[in-house]
CSV table of C-alpha atoms and ligand atoms in Angstrom, one decimal:
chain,number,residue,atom,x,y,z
A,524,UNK,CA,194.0,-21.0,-3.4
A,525,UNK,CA,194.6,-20.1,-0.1
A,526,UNK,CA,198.1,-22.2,0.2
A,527,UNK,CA,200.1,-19.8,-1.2
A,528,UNK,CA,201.9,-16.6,0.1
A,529,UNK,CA,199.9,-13.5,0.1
A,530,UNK,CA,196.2,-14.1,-1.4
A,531,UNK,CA,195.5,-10.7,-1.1
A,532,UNK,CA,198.3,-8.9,-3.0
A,533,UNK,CA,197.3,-12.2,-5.7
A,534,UNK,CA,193.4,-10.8,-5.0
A,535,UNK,CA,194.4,-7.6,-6.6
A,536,UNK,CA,195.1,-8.5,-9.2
A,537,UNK,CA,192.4,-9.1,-12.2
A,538,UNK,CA,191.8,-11.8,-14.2
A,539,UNK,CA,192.3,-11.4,-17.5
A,540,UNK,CA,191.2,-13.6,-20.1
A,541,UNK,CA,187.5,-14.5,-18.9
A,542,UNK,CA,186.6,-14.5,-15.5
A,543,UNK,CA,186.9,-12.8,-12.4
A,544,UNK,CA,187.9,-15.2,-9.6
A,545,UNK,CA,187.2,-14.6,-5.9
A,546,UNK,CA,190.7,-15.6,-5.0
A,547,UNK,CA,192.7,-14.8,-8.0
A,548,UNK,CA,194.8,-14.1,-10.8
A,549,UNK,CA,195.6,-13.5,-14.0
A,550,UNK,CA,195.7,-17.1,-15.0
A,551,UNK,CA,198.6,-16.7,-17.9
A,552,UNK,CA,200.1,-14.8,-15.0
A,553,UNK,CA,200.2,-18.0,-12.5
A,554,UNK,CA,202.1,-21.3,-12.9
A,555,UNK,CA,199.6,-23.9,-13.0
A,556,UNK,CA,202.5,-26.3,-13.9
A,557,UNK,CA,202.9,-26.8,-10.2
A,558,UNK,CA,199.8,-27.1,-9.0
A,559,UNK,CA,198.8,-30.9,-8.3
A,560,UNK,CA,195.0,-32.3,-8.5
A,561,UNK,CA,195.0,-34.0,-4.9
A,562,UNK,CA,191.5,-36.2,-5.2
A,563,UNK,CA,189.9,-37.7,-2.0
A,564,UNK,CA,187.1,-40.1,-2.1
A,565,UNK,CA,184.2,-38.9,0.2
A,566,UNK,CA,181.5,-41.4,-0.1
A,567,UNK,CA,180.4,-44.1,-2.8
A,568,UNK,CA,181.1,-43.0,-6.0
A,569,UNK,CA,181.7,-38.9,-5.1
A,570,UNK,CA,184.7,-37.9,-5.3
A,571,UNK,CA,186.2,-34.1,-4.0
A,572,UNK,CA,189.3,-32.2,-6.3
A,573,UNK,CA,191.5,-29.9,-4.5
A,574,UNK,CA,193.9,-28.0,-6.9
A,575,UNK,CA,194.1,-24.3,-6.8
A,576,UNK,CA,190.7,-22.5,-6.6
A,577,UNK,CA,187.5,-24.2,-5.8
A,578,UNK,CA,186.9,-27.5,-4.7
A,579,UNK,CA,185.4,-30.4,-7.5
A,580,UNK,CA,183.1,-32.7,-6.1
A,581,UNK,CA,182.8,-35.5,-9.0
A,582,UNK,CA,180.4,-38.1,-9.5
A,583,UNK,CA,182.2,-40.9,-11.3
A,584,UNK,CA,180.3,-43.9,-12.9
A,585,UNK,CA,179.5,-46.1,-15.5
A,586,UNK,CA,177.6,-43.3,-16.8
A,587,UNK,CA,180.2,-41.2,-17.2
A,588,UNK,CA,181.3,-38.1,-15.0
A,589,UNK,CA,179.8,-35.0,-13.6
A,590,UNK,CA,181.7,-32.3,-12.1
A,591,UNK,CA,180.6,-29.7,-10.0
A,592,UNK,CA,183.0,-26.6,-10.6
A,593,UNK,CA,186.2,-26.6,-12.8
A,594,UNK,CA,188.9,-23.9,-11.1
A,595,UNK,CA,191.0,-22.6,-13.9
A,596,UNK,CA,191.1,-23.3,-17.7
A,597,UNK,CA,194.9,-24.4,-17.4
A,598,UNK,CA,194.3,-27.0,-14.8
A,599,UNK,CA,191.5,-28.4,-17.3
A,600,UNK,CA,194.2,-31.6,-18.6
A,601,UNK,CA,194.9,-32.7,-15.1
A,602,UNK,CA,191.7,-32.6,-13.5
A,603,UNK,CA,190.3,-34.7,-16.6
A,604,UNK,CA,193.9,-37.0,-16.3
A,605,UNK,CA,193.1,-37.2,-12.3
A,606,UNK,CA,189.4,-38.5,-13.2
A,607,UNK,CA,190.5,-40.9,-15.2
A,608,UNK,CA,193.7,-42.6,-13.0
A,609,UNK,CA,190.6,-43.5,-11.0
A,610,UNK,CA,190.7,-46.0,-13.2
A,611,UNK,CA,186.4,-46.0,-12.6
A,612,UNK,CA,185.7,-45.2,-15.9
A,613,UNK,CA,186.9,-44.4,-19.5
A,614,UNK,CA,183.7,-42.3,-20.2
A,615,UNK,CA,184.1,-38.4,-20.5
A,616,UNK,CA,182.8,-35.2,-18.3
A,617,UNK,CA,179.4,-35.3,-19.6
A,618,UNK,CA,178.5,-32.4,-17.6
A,619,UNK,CA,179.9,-29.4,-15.5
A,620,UNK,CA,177.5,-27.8,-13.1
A,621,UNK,CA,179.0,-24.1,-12.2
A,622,UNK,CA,177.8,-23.3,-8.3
A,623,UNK,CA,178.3,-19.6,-9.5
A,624,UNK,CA,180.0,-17.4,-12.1
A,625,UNK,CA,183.6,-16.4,-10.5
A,626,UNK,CA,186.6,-17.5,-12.3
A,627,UNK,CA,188.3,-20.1,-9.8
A,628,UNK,CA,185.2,-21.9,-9.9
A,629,UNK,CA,184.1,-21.5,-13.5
A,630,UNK,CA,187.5,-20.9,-15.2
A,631,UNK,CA,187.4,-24.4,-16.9
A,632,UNK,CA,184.4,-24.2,-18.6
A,633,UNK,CA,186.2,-23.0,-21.9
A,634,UNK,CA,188.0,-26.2,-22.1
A,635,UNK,CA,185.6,-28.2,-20.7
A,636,UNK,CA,183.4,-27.4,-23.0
A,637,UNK,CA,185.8,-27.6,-26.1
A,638,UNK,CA,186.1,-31.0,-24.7
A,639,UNK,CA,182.3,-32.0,-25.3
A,640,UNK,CA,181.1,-31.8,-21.3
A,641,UNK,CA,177.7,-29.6,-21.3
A,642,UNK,CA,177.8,-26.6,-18.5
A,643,UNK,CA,174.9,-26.1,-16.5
A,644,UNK,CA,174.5,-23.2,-14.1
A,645,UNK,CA,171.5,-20.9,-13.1
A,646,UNK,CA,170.3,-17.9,-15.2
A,647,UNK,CA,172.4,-15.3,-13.4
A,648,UNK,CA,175.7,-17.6,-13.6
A,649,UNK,CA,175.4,-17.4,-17.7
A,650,UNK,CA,174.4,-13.8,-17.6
A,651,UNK,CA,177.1,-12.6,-15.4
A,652,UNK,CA,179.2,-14.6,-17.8
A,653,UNK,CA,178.2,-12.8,-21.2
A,654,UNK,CA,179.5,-9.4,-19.9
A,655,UNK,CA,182.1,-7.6,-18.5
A,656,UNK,CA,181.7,-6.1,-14.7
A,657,UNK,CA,183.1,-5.9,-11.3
A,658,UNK,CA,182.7,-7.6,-8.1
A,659,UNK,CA,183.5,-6.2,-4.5
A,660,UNK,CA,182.2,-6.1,-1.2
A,661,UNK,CA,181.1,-2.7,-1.9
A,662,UNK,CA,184.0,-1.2,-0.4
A,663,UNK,CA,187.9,-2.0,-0.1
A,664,UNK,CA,187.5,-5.0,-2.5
A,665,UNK,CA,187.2,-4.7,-5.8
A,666,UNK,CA,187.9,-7.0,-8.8
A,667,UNK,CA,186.9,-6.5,-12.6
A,668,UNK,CA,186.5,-9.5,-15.0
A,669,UNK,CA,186.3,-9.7,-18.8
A,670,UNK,CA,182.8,-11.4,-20.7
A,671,UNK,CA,183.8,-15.2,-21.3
A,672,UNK,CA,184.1,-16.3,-24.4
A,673,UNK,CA,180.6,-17.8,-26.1
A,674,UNK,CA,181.9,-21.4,-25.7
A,675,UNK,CA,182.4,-20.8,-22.0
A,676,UNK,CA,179.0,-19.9,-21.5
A,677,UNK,CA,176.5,-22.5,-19.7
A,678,UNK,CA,173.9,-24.0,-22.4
A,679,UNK,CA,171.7,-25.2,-20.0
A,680,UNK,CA,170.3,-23.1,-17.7
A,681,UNK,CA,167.3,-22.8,-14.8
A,682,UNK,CA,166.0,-20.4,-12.7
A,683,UNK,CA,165.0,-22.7,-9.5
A,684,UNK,CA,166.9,-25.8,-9.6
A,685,UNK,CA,167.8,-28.5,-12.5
A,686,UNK,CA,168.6,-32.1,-11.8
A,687,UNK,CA,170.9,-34.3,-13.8
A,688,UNK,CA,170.1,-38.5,-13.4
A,689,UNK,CA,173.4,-39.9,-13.5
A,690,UNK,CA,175.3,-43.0,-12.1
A,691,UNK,CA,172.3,-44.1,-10.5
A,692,UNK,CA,171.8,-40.5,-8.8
A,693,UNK,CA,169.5,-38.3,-8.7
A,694,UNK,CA,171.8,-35.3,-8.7
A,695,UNK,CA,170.3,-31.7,-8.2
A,696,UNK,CA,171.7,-28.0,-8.2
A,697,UNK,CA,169.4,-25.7,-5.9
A,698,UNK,CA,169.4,-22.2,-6.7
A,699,UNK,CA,169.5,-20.2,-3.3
A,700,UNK,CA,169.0,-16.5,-3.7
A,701,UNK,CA,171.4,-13.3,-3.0
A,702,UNK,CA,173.8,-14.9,-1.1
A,703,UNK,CA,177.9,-15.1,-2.0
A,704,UNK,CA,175.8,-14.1,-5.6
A,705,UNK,CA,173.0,-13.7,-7.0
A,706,UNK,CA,173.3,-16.9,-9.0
A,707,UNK,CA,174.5,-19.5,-6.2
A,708,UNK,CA,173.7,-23.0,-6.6
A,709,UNK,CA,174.2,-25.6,-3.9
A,710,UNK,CA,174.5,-29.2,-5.5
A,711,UNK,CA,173.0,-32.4,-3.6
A,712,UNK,CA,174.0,-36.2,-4.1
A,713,UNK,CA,171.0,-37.5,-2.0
A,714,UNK,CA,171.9,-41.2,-2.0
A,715,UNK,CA,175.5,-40.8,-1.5
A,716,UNK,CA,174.7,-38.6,1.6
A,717,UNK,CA,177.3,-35.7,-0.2
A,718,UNK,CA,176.3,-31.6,-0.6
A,719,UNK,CA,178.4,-28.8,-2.6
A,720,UNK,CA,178.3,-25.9,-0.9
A,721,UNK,CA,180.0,-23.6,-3.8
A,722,UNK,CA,181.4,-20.6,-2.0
A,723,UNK,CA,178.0,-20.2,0.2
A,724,UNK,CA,180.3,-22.3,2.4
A,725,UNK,CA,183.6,-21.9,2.8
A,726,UNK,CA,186.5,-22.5,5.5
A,727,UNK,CA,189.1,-19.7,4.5
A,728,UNK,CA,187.5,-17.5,7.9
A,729,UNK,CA,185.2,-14.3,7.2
A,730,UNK,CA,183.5,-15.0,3.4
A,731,UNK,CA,183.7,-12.8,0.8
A,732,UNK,CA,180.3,-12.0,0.1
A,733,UNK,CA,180.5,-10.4,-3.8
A,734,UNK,CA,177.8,-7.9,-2.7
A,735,UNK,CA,178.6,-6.1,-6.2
A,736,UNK,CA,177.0,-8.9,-7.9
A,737,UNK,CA,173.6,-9.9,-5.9
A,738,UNK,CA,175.5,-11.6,-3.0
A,739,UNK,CA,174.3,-10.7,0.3
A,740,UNK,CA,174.8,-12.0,4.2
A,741,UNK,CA,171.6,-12.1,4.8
A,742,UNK,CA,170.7,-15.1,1.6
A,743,UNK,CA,174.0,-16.8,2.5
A,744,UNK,CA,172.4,-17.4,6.6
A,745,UNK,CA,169.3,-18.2,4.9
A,746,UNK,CA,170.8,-20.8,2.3
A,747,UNK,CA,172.6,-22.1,5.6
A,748,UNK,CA,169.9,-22.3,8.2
A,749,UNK,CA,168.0,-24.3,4.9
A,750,UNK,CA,170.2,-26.4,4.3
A,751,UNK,CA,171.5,-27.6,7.6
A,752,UNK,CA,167.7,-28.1,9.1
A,753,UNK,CA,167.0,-30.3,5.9
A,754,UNK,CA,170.2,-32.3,5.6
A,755,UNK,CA,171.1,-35.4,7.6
A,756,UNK,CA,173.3,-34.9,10.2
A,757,UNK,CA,176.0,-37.3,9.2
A,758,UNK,CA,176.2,-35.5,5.5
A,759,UNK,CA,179.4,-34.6,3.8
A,760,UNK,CA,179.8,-31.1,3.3
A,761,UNK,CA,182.0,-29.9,0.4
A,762,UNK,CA,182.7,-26.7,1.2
A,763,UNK,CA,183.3,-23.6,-1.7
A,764,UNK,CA,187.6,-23.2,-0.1
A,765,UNK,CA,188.8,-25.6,2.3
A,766,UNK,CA,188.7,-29.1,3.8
A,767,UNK,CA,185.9,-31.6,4.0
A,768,UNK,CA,183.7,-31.0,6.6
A,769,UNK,CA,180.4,-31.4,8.4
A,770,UNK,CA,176.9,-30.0,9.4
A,771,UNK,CA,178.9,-28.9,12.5
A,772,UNK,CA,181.3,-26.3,11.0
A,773,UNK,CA,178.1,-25.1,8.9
A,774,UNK,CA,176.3,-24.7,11.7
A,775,UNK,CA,179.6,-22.5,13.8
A,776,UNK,CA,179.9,-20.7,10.4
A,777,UNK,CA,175.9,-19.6,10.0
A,778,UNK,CA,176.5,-18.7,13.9
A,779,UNK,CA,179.6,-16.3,13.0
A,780,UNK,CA,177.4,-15.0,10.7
A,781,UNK,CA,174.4,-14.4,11.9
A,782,UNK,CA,176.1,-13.0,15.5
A,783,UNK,CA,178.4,-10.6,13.2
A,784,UNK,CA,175.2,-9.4,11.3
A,785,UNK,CA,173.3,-8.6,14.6
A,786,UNK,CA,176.6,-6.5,16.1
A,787,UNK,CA,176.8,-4.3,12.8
A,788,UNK,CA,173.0,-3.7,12.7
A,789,UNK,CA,172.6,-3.0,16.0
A,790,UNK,CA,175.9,0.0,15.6
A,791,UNK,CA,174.2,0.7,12.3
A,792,UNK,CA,170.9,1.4,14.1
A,793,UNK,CA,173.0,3.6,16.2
A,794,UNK,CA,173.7,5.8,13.2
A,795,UNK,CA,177.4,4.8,13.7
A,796,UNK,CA,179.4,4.8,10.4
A,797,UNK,CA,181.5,2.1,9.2
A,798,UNK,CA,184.6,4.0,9.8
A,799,UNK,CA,183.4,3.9,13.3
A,800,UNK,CA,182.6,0.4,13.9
A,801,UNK,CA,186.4,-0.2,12.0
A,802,UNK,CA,187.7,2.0,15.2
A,803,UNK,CA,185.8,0.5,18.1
A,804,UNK,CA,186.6,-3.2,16.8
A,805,UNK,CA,183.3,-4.5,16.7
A,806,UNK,CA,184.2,-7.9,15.4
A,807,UNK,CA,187.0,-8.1,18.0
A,808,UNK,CA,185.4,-11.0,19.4
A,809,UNK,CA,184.8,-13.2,16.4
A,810,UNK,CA,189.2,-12.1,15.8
A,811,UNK,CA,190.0,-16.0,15.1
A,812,UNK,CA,187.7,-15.9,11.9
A,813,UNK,CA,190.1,-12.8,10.4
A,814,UNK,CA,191.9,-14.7,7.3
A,815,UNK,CA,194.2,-13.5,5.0
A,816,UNK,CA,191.5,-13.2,2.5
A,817,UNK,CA,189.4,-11.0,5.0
A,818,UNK,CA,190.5,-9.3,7.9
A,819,UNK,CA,187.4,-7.9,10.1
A,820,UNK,CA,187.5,-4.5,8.8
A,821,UNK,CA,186.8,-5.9,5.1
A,822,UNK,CA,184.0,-7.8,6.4
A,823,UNK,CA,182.6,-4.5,8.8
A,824,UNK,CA,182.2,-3.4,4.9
A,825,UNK,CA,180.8,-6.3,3.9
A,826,UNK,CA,178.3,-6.6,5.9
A,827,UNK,CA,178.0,-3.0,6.2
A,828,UNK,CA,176.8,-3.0,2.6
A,829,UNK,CA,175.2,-5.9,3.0
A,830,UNK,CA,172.7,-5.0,5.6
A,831,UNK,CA,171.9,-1.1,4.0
A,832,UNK,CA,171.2,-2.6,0.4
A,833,UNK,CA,175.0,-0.7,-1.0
A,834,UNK,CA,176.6,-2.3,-3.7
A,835,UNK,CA,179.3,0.3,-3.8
A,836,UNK,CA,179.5,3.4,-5.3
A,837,UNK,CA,182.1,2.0,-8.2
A,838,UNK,CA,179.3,-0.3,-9.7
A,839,UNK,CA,179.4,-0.5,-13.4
A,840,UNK,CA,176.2,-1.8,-13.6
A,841,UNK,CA,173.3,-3.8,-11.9
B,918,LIG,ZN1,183.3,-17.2,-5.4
């Protein structure tokens, strides 16, 4: 999703017939004709789906398929046609697990379910789903979304963690608190050495942190710091935006964050006021993590917001 010309001006614009996606469009509004399924193979039998929106990781077997994530409804046909030139198996998407509610990661569940594949996601991800509300940083950003359809909705969901056996695996979704969301799973193929990150993780620069909807800095260095002390250092990190990576970048990612956090703290223990910290540049030093999606002033709100407990005085509910 971040490929294309101006992600912001694209940002501004609301989904309309489900979901809200953290990188988005109106999905009748986009041409998804173009858009190619690239597939990489990252270890074993797990396989990672770039189209537009979030990354897939796939587990294909002789047990059939599980995907983690589905982007957009309209892609639905050539991720399941890009599954199956693996040529791997003929068996369907038995499940989708959703690492949280936004559209460009949970867009496909209409059609995935239609399809026969059960949707799993934690409590929050199907409750977010049901109704209509916003998500923001709590400031500048802003984005509404529309209640998904009843098929769309996960039918199995858990509060702490869920794991599917499949293809030999044991895989498990880990539920970590208040962090991009408030329903954020992270998804772990233990033999095959592979982790989804969902959008706890991601490479397009400063994170959007949907503070609006539960999410907050302070769970997303605390899912990090977790996961990168427990994982083995040679794991393969599927991140929520952007390319493959390692323990490496998590770990210079939960650094930005957690030096970022400390800077706006410390000026908010000064009594200074966001508009202030915008002025005096406090991020200036972390400038080379300024994307198109968030520029350091967006995240000075972010974790503004973040840090004194504001969801934004716009909030529909919560
Ligand atoms: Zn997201």
């Amino acid at each position: 999703m971040f490929k294309q010309a101006s992600l912001w001006s694209r940002l501004a614009i609301i989904i309309g017939s489900a979901f809200f996606a953290c990188g988005v469009l109106l999905a009748q509004d986009k041409d998804f004709s173009k858009v190619e399924i690239k597939v990489t193979k990252v270890a074993g039998n797990i396989y990672m789906l770039e189209g537009e929106g979030g990354n897939i990781a796939a587990s294909v077997g002789e047990d059939g398929i599980v995907i983690v994530d589905d982007q957009f409804a309209p892609l639905a046909e050539k991720i399941q046609a890009a599954l199956k030139n693996l040529k791997i198996t003929d068996k369907p998407v038995r499940f989708v697990i959703n690492t949280h509610f936004h559209g460009d990661h949970a867009g496909g569940n209409e059609p995935f379910a239609k399809g026969g594949s059960t949707v799993i996601a934690q409590d929050n991800v199907r409750k977010r789903l049901e109704t209509a509300g916003s998500s923001g940083n709590g400031s500048s950003m802003k984005f509404d979304y529309k209640a998904a359809p009843k098929v769309a909705l996960p039918v199995i969901t858990f509060d702490h963690d869920v794991t599917v056996h499949l293809n030999g695996e044991d895989i498990r979704a880990l539920h970590f608190p208040a962090g991009h969301t408030d329903g954020d799973a992270i998804i772990f193929f233990p033999k095959n050495n592979v982790v989804h990150m969902g959008d706890d993780f991601v490479r397009y620069g400063f994170p959007f942190i949907d503070v609006t909807s539960g999410g907050s800095v302070q769970g997303m260095i605390a899912a990090m710091e977790q996961v990168s002390t427990q994982l083995p250092p040679d794991v393969k990190v599927i991140p929520g935006h952007g390319a493959l990576s390692n323990l490496d970048d998590v770990r210079a990612f939960t650094k930005m964050l957690k030096e970022t956090s400390a800077v706006v703290q410390k000026a908010i223990d000064e009594h200074k006021t966001m508009e202030q910290m915008k002025q005096e540049k406090i991020l200036a030093p972390w400038a080379k993590w300024s994307g198109e999606f968030l520029d350091a002033d967006k995240f000075i709100e972010t974790l503004y917001n973040s840090l004194t407990g504001s969801k934004g005085e716009f909030m529909k509910h919560n």
